[in-house]
Amino acid sequence: MNTVHVCASRSYDVKIGAGLLNAIGQEVRAVTGGSVLVVTDETVAPLYLAKVYQSLTAAGLRVFTASVPAGERSKCVEYYVNLLNILAAKNLTRTDAVVALGGGVVGDLAGFAAATYLRGIPLVQVPTTLLAMVDSSVGGKTAIDLPAGKNLVGAFHQPSLVLCDPDALNTLPADTFRDGCAEVIKTAILFDPGLFAHLRERGTGFDREYVITRCVECKRDVVCADEFDKGERQKLNLGHTIGHAIEKCSDFSISHGQAVAIGTAMMARAFYPNPAEIEDVLRAFGLPTETAFDAQSLASAALSDKKRAGDTLTLVVPRAIGGCTLEKIPVTELQAVIEAGMRHG
Ligand SMILES: NC(=O)c1ccc[n+]([C@@H]2O[C@H](COP(=O)([O-])OP(=O)(O)OC[C@H]3O[C@@H](n4cnc5c(N)ncnc54)[C@H](O)[C@@H]3O)[C@@H](O)[C@H]2O)c1
Ligand SMILES: [Zn+2]
């Protein structure tokens, strides 16, 4: 088992190890001695809830459970309020905890409930997707969606503990696993030539414990330098400006991971000296690198994004593996960047 220590406004451990789900009771017992509300979704519940419930009760905890339908649509005000009502009905206090067992949807939803109920109670993240292990469970961002857009309501609330059991990935559908791989490859390009080389050599058969640990360490370093997303943390958006535009243009029929893969490939073609190096790794993971949408549609979709501030926008530019820079460009130049990202050779 590997442990990554995170020193944000709250410091906590991220533990990564096969079989950790079986020991969740003792681990959570170290964070709280009272009651826990385990929040999960209807796909994860039949796979892992019984095991988790058993381990938690065996450790002497009082366990309540709540399950939401699987998918982004559950990250909404209604399910958020439902969770608050359950927490209140079961009389959970500030010494109790919420356990988020699932992917990023459950993590964000349960995390936001934990962040706001009684002005914040302890949260244990137990991510079960690759994306949640390497990205959403670490860093303290929690959120729900509004009809007007994704993640429009949220809070920074660092967890008290994060438990990643790579064995949970065995049941993940292949396309969901690939989506997480897009963020893993992104992390390698941003921060770690060694990790990039490992992914290139091993493809989808990568060493899960090592890769998850490195990704968590990289995210930890960025989050510790910039917990509240004012500068360095923006680097995590590599491939995301164009990626979000692709998601939007496809009416969200193209998944986030696929869109990020295409966005990353486009940024590579626009700026990276040897784009084939990055494209080849993405393709080896079964991820797409091209889009059929035209540059003008993508640019206007990107510019309607909430993250744009004024007349300039910050792009994460891949100059070298482990050497990406934040560069401000006038919004009027985005379309030209996208055009450059479409060209080959
Ligand atoms: N808070 C952050 O910093 C942050 C960062 C990135 C993404 N996010 C959010 O994360 C969400 C996406 O997360 P996701 O990709 O994990 O999606 P998800 O939570 O919807 O999970 C994807 C699918 O996999 C299923 N699943 C989960 N674990 C499984 C397992 N072990 N075996 C079989 N099926 C399993 C789920 O039921 C779901 O159907 C988005 O809402 C996004 O906004 C948050
Ligand atoms: Zn992403």
PDB file of C-alpha atoms and ligand atoms in Angstrom, residues 131 135 183 186 236-238 240 244 256-257 260, ligand 2:
ATOM      1  CA  LEU A 131     -10.996   9.307 -12.881  1.00  0.00           C
ATOM      2  CA  ASP A 135      -8.500  13.384 -10.106  1.00  0.00           C
ATOM      3  CA  GLU A 183      -6.654  12.258 -17.289  1.00  0.00           C
ATOM      4  CA  LYS A 186      -2.737  14.399 -19.192  1.00  0.00           C
ATOM      5  CA  LEU A 236      -4.794  20.617 -14.721  1.00  0.00           C
ATOM      6  CA  ASN A 237      -6.899  22.050 -17.537  1.00  0.00           C
ATOM      7  CA  LEU A 238      -4.527  20.800 -20.266  1.00  0.00           C
ATOM      8  CA  HIS A 240      -9.830  20.966 -21.351  1.00  0.00           C
ATOM      9  CA  HIS A 244     -15.155  21.234 -23.060  1.00  0.00           C
ATOM     10  CA  HIS A 256     -15.338  14.048 -21.013  1.00  0.00           C
ATOM     11  CA  GLY A 257     -12.340  11.715 -21.249  1.00  0.00           C
ATOM     12  CA  VAL A 260     -10.007  15.772 -23.246  1.00  0.00           C
TER      13      VAL A 260
HETATM   14 ZN    ZN B   2     -11.074  16.458 -16.775  1.00  0.00          ZN
END
